[in-house]
Amino acid sequence: MTLVCGWLLYGWIVAVQTKTKKTLAKPNIRNVVVVDGVRTPFLLSGTSYKDLMPHDLARAALTGLLHRTSVPKEVVDYIIFGTVIQEVKTSNVAREAALGAGFSDKTPAHTVTMACISANQAMTTGVGLIASGQCDVIVAGGVELMSDVPIRHSRKMRKLMLDLNKAKSMGQRLSLISKFRLNFLAPELPAVAEFSTSETMGHSADRLAAAFAVSRLEQDEYALRSHSLAKKAQDEGLLSDIVPFKVPGKDTVTKDNGIRPSSLEQMAKLKPAFIKPYGTVTAANSSFLTDGASAILIMAEEKALAMGYKPKAYLRDFMYVSQDPKDQLLLGPTYATPKVLEKAGLTMNDIDAFEFHEAFSGQILANFKAMDSDWFAENYMGRKTKVGLPPLEKFNNWGGSLSLGHPFGATGCRLVMAAANRLRKEGGQYGLVAACAAGGQGHAMIVEAYPK
Amino acid sequence: MVACRAIGILSRFSAFRILRSRGYICRNFTGSSALLTRTHINYGVKGDVAVVRINSPNSKVNTLSKELHSEFTEVMNEIWASDQIRSAVLISSKPGCFIAGADINMLSACKTLQEVTQLSQEAQRILEKLEKSPKPVVAAINGSCLGGGLEVGVPAALDMMLTGRNIRADRAKKMGLVDQLVEPLGPGLKPPEERTMEYLEEVAITFAKGLADKKISPKRDKGLVETFYFTELTAYAMTIPFVRQQVYKKVEEKVRKQTKGLYPAPLKIIDVVKTGIEQGSDAGYLSESQKFGELIMTKESKALMGLYHGQVLCKKNKFGAPQKDVKHLAILGAGLMGAGIAQVSVDKGLKTILKDATLTGLDRGQQQVFRGLNDKVKKKALTSFERDSIFSNLTGQLDYQGFEKADMVIEAVFEDLSLKHRVLKEVEAVIPDHCIFASNTSALPISEIAAVSKRPEKVIGMHYFSPVDKMQLLEIITTEKTSRDTSASAVAVGLKQGKVIIVVKDGPGFYTTRCLAPMMSEVIRILQEGVDPKKLDSLTTSFGFPVGAATLVDEVGVDVAKHVAEDLGKVFGERFGGGNPELLTQMVSKGFLGRKSGKGFYIYQEGVKRKDLNSDMDSILASLKLPPNSEVSSDEDIQFRLVTRFVNEAVMCLQEGILATPAEGDIGAVFGLGFPPCLGGPFRFVDLYGAQKIVDRLKKYEAAYGKQFTPCQLLADHANSPNKKFYQ
């Protein structure tokens, strides 16, 4: 008798230890669910998507989502997309893509930008609209086309051209033209550097890696892991969020093309890409410039159920953080992770699937070291103890931005879908999505598996 | 600007010395496997790389002292002798300082020329050995490293040696002075400074290994600066004696023009370089050490070292830490001074309110602050982003909103006692109890301003100098009632603003204005006697003043000068007489207010550098003309009439207790009024030139003009007993 009781008790304790909470539903707040999400294959920029415009890619993701979910277009209340480098002609790319994808012209759409967490911002904006009762059905997504970026005339040239427009007489025009100098023609490239510090992200990542004493070898090893896992996931058909895309004038693209598992020897040969000649960040251990788009259908739970859907996951607590854009540019996940866990009442042990955005190997490893350091936690995070390390066997198991690619505006939805799909496939209840972004910002969100 | 010059010249020397070691300079670290414990230097071996750490004990900076020399020699000899060691890294254990230069105390301790020469030769020997080191040596420099590259006599290198100019790291890289740059790291698993040092060491070790393994080539076989600055063609040209002569001549001319022959060092440096090139490096080294010895023994060297020590003294808060840090500052009046004070406050992170009575005045003031910051952006000292974020510390307004949070209010309204009284009362109605009221006045006694205050212990004078962002001096004036904590706070704010501070007692004109007034009176008399402003300017600048006397009046503002002359004239009477203040009155009535109104003694036009005399002054000067006294009107007499009146008044300020120390008097005069730095300030000047000779001069002029030149008691005492010195 005692023995049986003991066993029962033990089982109960184990259950409690395994999951601090049974669900993260909150009283009087609507549950928000992910019905499903899709993405175009992510391609190295300058490959098959190079002649497209961003809204073409976004449209492909939207039509893919419509096809996958069979959602009637007219029930969609609102569409939100994230993007970073804006094509000037389609600055509200969400609207242009939605119209082209055949959504009702009565469905409003807006575009958000928050560097590499733009799609996360699109999704959480949607969560807010649903939770506050403003909307029931939202399509969120993101798009980036790095094959083409807006290159502008210099400010001097622009000023001259605008003044010429206003000039009334030939004399005025001639006097303006006489001010022209050859250097006016020097083009202005979109900023590759942090505006506030003028430092490129790769340079900052290299300094971050050095600050946390992350070696070149560790970085190469981590990158190799990402590529190997991505390859495996691709081969096993786990990347089910991909929808094929028939590129006009080209073949149908069916899979990501940046996954290239190499060898440590090959990777060791590369020269540093940013801090020369002694830096540690190289092309092989950084995410590459990528074209791609993603879209996700989120709904109020009761709406989804009423429409007969079997949702994939809940979107639960989320958190945005920001810190010093110079020296802590890429430490967002370290700051956001403990905060979102605390907010949700979970611990690191409760998480079954971690999906972190991999900007650089060095950035991921620096975040690991920061999360594993009591000194850092005490001195920079105002915490008594360290955050703790995510177990590697639960971390980015299907590859990450280093291998799958990183279309800035679109990555957020990929992370959420990877977490949701992994929870379904691998079992487990809670996933944690986290990402860093330019401007020294960061984001984390809890994804809860929808009960089967 | 005065200060730059003075310190520039000082550092020139230190620079010169280390420079020769050509980038083989180090930085420090803490010994992990130190073989021997030494006090200044120790080293550990990592693999086959020796890591030499420099760490002068009990000092914030590393200086080249005798002990450091000898320990360094020992260490390097061990490294060269060891079979295990294949290369070395030099590094400092002090974050932010590699080697600040030669130890000034060591140099001033030298009694004879030979001693200095010997010191210099010792340093040369070790540096020469370092240069010829058979094992690669990598210097890992973090922070200030005063040094440069003589050697080849390249004008580029000359420029650096002659001016002691500061070179930022990125520029040093471009010039080829350093080979690699390591950027500071942010937070990691240790404090950023500590990890940055470690990282620097790691990178340096990699390079040292690479050099020893011949995987990296030093690529510097030509001599650093030469490779960069000299194309093949110019390098070839320098081999032709005629061309070289021309180069020397040009450089010498330029130096003479800039220094007016008052500073001996630059010319000697040229000599040394010349010797080095023409007669080989051995002769060059010998000449260098001898000339260095000669220079250290000069009056100029003593004067400048004195200023250095004085400046160190005036960078300390003798009142200790204030009870409450000033975080919120409010400035009344957005004029030239108010905006200037705002600029040096916001860029140090102080939240600052700038209040003016009119929107036009406020606009002008805010624009001045913005332009000041933007100029730094143009010079790449700030990024545009930093500028914007600094500028956001400034709030411009017309009312007293937010004054309830102010910790200190500095008023910089017009110099009018009743106006100052009005604003003081207005402000006291809105500020919190702990808030300090500081008055930026150049002549109105603080106790008179404080007379209407409800809390005179919180009232103090903070006399800034124009332009505030360039002039280093801040004269703080305490009244009998000013509390110690108020003084501590004012000094703390001044130090934060980057000022060199003298604290003086209240009295008409305080110290600086009071010294300047009699000299200005003499300026007017000299002009009345028919010396034209250009001539007067050249006489004063050739004596060592950075700005000519007539130009100075224009810069200060004729109306301000008139105010001061009238106010102090009333108090001090005949002693401050001499020139007829009517000259200033007439100038003001015609609108000739100096630079700010476009006309004074000179004509000022936007974008025009050349200064033309204002011909409308002729009639004014003619109407006030005085016959010159030929006995006392030689060029030298004119110079001394100005300087002796200045010096006499300064000594009187010490005698009356306005000044606490001669050192503060010297710093105030040099940094605030442009007293010739090569003379070291009025008190140093008396010591070095001789009190007796000055009194003799004064008596000669007294005979011609009367009481204005009567030597004060203290000066007479010094003349009577030659052992008496202001500096022992």
Coordinates of C-alpha atoms in Angstrom, one line a residue, chain A residues 32 80 110 112 114 117-132 138-141 296 298 315-320 340 343 412-413 416 433 442-447:
Chain A
V32 CA -4.4 32.9 -29.9
I80 CA 0.7 42.5 -41.5
H110 CA 0.3 47.3 -43.1
V112 CA 6.2 46.8 -39.9
M114 CA 12.1 46.0 -36.6
I117 CA 12.6 40.6 -35.7
S118 CA 10.3 42.3 -38.2
A119 CA 8.2 39.2 -38.8
N120 CA 8.1 38.6 -35.0
Q121 CA 6.7 42.1 -34.7
A122 CA 4.1 41.4 -37.4
M123 CA 3.0 38.2 -35.5
T124 CA 2.8 39.9 -32.1
T125 CA 1.0 42.8 -33.5
G126 CA -1.6 40.3 -34.8
V127 CA -1.7 38.6 -31.4
G128 CA -2.4 42.0 -29.8
L129 CA -5.2 42.7 -32.3
I130 CA -6.8 39.3 -31.5
A131 CA -6.3 39.3 -27.8
S132 CA -7.8 42.8 -27.5
I138 CA -4.9 37.7 -39.0
V139 CA -2.3 36.8 -41.6
A140 CA 1.2 37.8 -40.5
G141 CA 4.4 37.4 -42.5
I296 CA 1.4 32.5 -41.0
I298 CA -3.2 33.2 -36.7
L315 CA 1.2 31.9 -29.3
R316 CA 1.8 32.7 -25.6
D317 CA 3.8 35.3 -23.7
F318 CA 6.3 37.4 -25.7
M319 CA 8.8 40.0 -24.8
Y320 CA 10.8 42.7 -26.5
V340 CA 9.7 35.7 -21.1
K343 CA 6.5 36.1 -17.4
G412 CA 10.5 35.3 -37.4
C413 CA 7.7 33.2 -38.9
V416 CA 7.7 30.0 -34.9
V433 CA 11.7 31.4 -29.9
G442 CA 15.8 41.4 -29.0
H443 CA 12.7 39.3 -28.8
A444 CA 11.5 36.0 -27.3
M445 CA 8.1 34.2 -27.4
I446 CA 6.7 31.0 -25.9
V447 CA 5.0 28.7 -28.4

